[in-house]
Each structure stands twice: as structure tokens, then as C-alpha cells.
């Protein structure tokens, strides 16, 4: 995360999604959000929400804690996945979108 010294503050992000795509055949999608921060030109995972089963409009309970450093651009990416298995990696799950 940013290493520059200067004023900073810990912030808490809460995440909700609306109208997610339904990629499962016999049920609704099982979304999780993975949060990435760009560091030295590379996207690094910094946090995840919990996985909510069968929900296209989830309100995630897991807060995302991060340090915001003033006057430094901190780029974030939020990717929503439909979890279809028990593996920790997201590479084998469907990506529903990103912001």
C-alpha cells in the first residue's frame, strides 16, 4: 500500500451490488467482491468480502479497511465474481463485472 509519509486516515468501505448477472443455471449467482489496489503499475489484492449465496442484489457485511493517504492517488478496482467452487483463487470463477 502507499508508502509515502504524510497525513493519512483509516477508512472503512462497505460494498453493495444491484442487478448482478445470473450466471448459474439452477440458482442465482453467488457473489463475492475482491478489492485491488494498483501498486507500482500492478494490481494487488487487498481485501475480499464474504461470499453470499443465491443473491443478485447483495449487501456485503464484511467491511473493507484501508489506509487513505492524502494527496496521493490510490487507484482501486472492485471485481465481482460468481463463486462456483471452494478454491481460494478467483481464476476458475465467473467474473460478473468490475469497477
Short mmCIF file of C-alpha atoms in Angstrom, two decimals, residues 17-93:
data_model
loop_
_atom_site.label_atom_id
_atom_site.label_comp_id
_atom_site.label_asym_id
_atom_site.label_seq_id
_atom_site.Cartn_x
_atom_site.Cartn_y
_atom_site.Cartn_z
CA UNK A 17 -24.25 -4.60 -5.64
CA UNK A 18 -27.51 -4.31 -7.56
CA UNK A 19 -28.80 -6.21 -10.58
CA UNK A 20 -25.92 -8.68 -10.94
CA UNK A 21 -25.97 -11.11 -13.84
CA UNK A 22 -27.38 -14.55 -13.08
CA UNK A 23 -24.75 -16.97 -14.39
CA UNK A 24 -25.89 -20.08 -12.55
CA UNK A 25 -28.31 -22.48 -14.26
CA UNK A 26 -30.36 -23.80 -11.31
CA UNK A 27 -29.90 -20.96 -8.81
CA UNK A 28 -28.85 -17.33 -8.62
CA UNK A 29 -25.23 -16.14 -8.68
CA UNK A 30 -23.11 -16.48 -5.51
CA UNK A 31 -21.24 -13.14 -5.48
CA UNK A 32 -18.05 -12.08 -3.76
CA UNK A 33 -16.17 -8.79 -4.29
CA UNK A 34 -12.38 -8.71 -4.49
CA UNK A 35 -10.74 -5.30 -3.96
CA UNK A 36 -7.46 -4.49 -5.70
CA UNK A 37 -5.10 -1.52 -5.38
CA UNK A 38 -2.66 -0.50 -8.10
CA UNK A 39 0.87 -0.56 -6.74
CA UNK A 40 3.86 0.17 -8.98
CA UNK A 41 1.82 -0.49 -12.12
CA UNK A 42 0.45 -3.83 -10.89
CA UNK A 43 -2.94 -4.65 -9.36
CA UNK A 44 -2.60 -6.29 -5.93
CA UNK A 45 -5.47 -7.84 -3.99
CA UNK A 46 -6.00 -6.01 -0.71
CA UNK A 47 -9.31 -7.44 0.57
CA UNK A 48 -12.38 -9.58 -0.08
CA UNK A 49 -15.96 -9.53 1.07
CA UNK A 50 -17.73 -12.65 2.18
CA UNK A 51 -19.47 -14.86 -0.38
CA UNK A 52 -23.27 -14.52 -0.41
CA UNK A 53 -25.16 -17.42 -1.95
CA UNK A 54 -28.06 -17.03 -4.39
CA UNK A 55 -28.25 -13.22 -4.39
CA UNK A 56 -28.25 -10.76 -7.31
CA UNK A 57 -28.52 -7.68 -5.02
CA UNK A 58 -26.07 -8.39 -2.17
CA UNK A 59 -25.29 -6.09 0.75
CA UNK A 60 -21.94 -7.41 1.97
CA UNK A 61 -21.41 -7.38 5.75
CA UNK A 62 -17.60 -7.62 5.64
CA UNK A 63 -16.14 -4.09 5.88
CA UNK A 64 -13.06 -3.29 3.82
CA UNK A 65 -10.45 -1.47 5.93
CA UNK A 66 -7.72 0.54 4.22
CA UNK A 67 -5.42 3.48 4.84
CA UNK A 68 -6.14 6.55 2.72
CA UNK A 69 -3.09 8.77 2.28
CA UNK A 70 -4.00 12.36 1.47
CA UNK A 71 -2.68 13.94 -1.75
CA UNK A 72 -1.62 10.57 -3.20
CA UNK A 73 -3.63 8.90 -5.96
CA UNK A 74 -4.67 5.45 -4.79
CA UNK A 75 -6.37 3.54 -7.59
CA UNK A 76 -8.83 0.86 -6.54
CA UNK A 77 -10.56 -1.83 -8.60
CA UNK A 78 -13.59 -3.80 -7.43
CA UNK A 79 -14.22 -7.11 -9.21
CA UNK A 80 -17.37 -9.15 -8.61
CA UNK A 81 -17.15 -12.90 -9.07
CA UNK A 82 -19.73 -15.69 -9.01
CA UNK A 83 -18.18 -18.32 -6.75
CA UNK A 84 -18.80 -21.81 -8.09
CA UNK A 85 -16.34 -23.87 -6.02
CA UNK A 86 -14.27 -23.95 -2.82
CA UNK A 87 -10.91 -22.86 -4.24
CA UNK A 88 -9.31 -19.66 -2.92
CA UNK A 89 -8.37 -18.40 -6.38
CA UNK A 90 -10.85 -16.44 -8.47
CA UNK A 91 -9.37 -17.62 -11.78
CA UNK A 92 -11.86 -20.50 -12.01
CA UNK A 93 -14.94 -18.41 -11.11
#
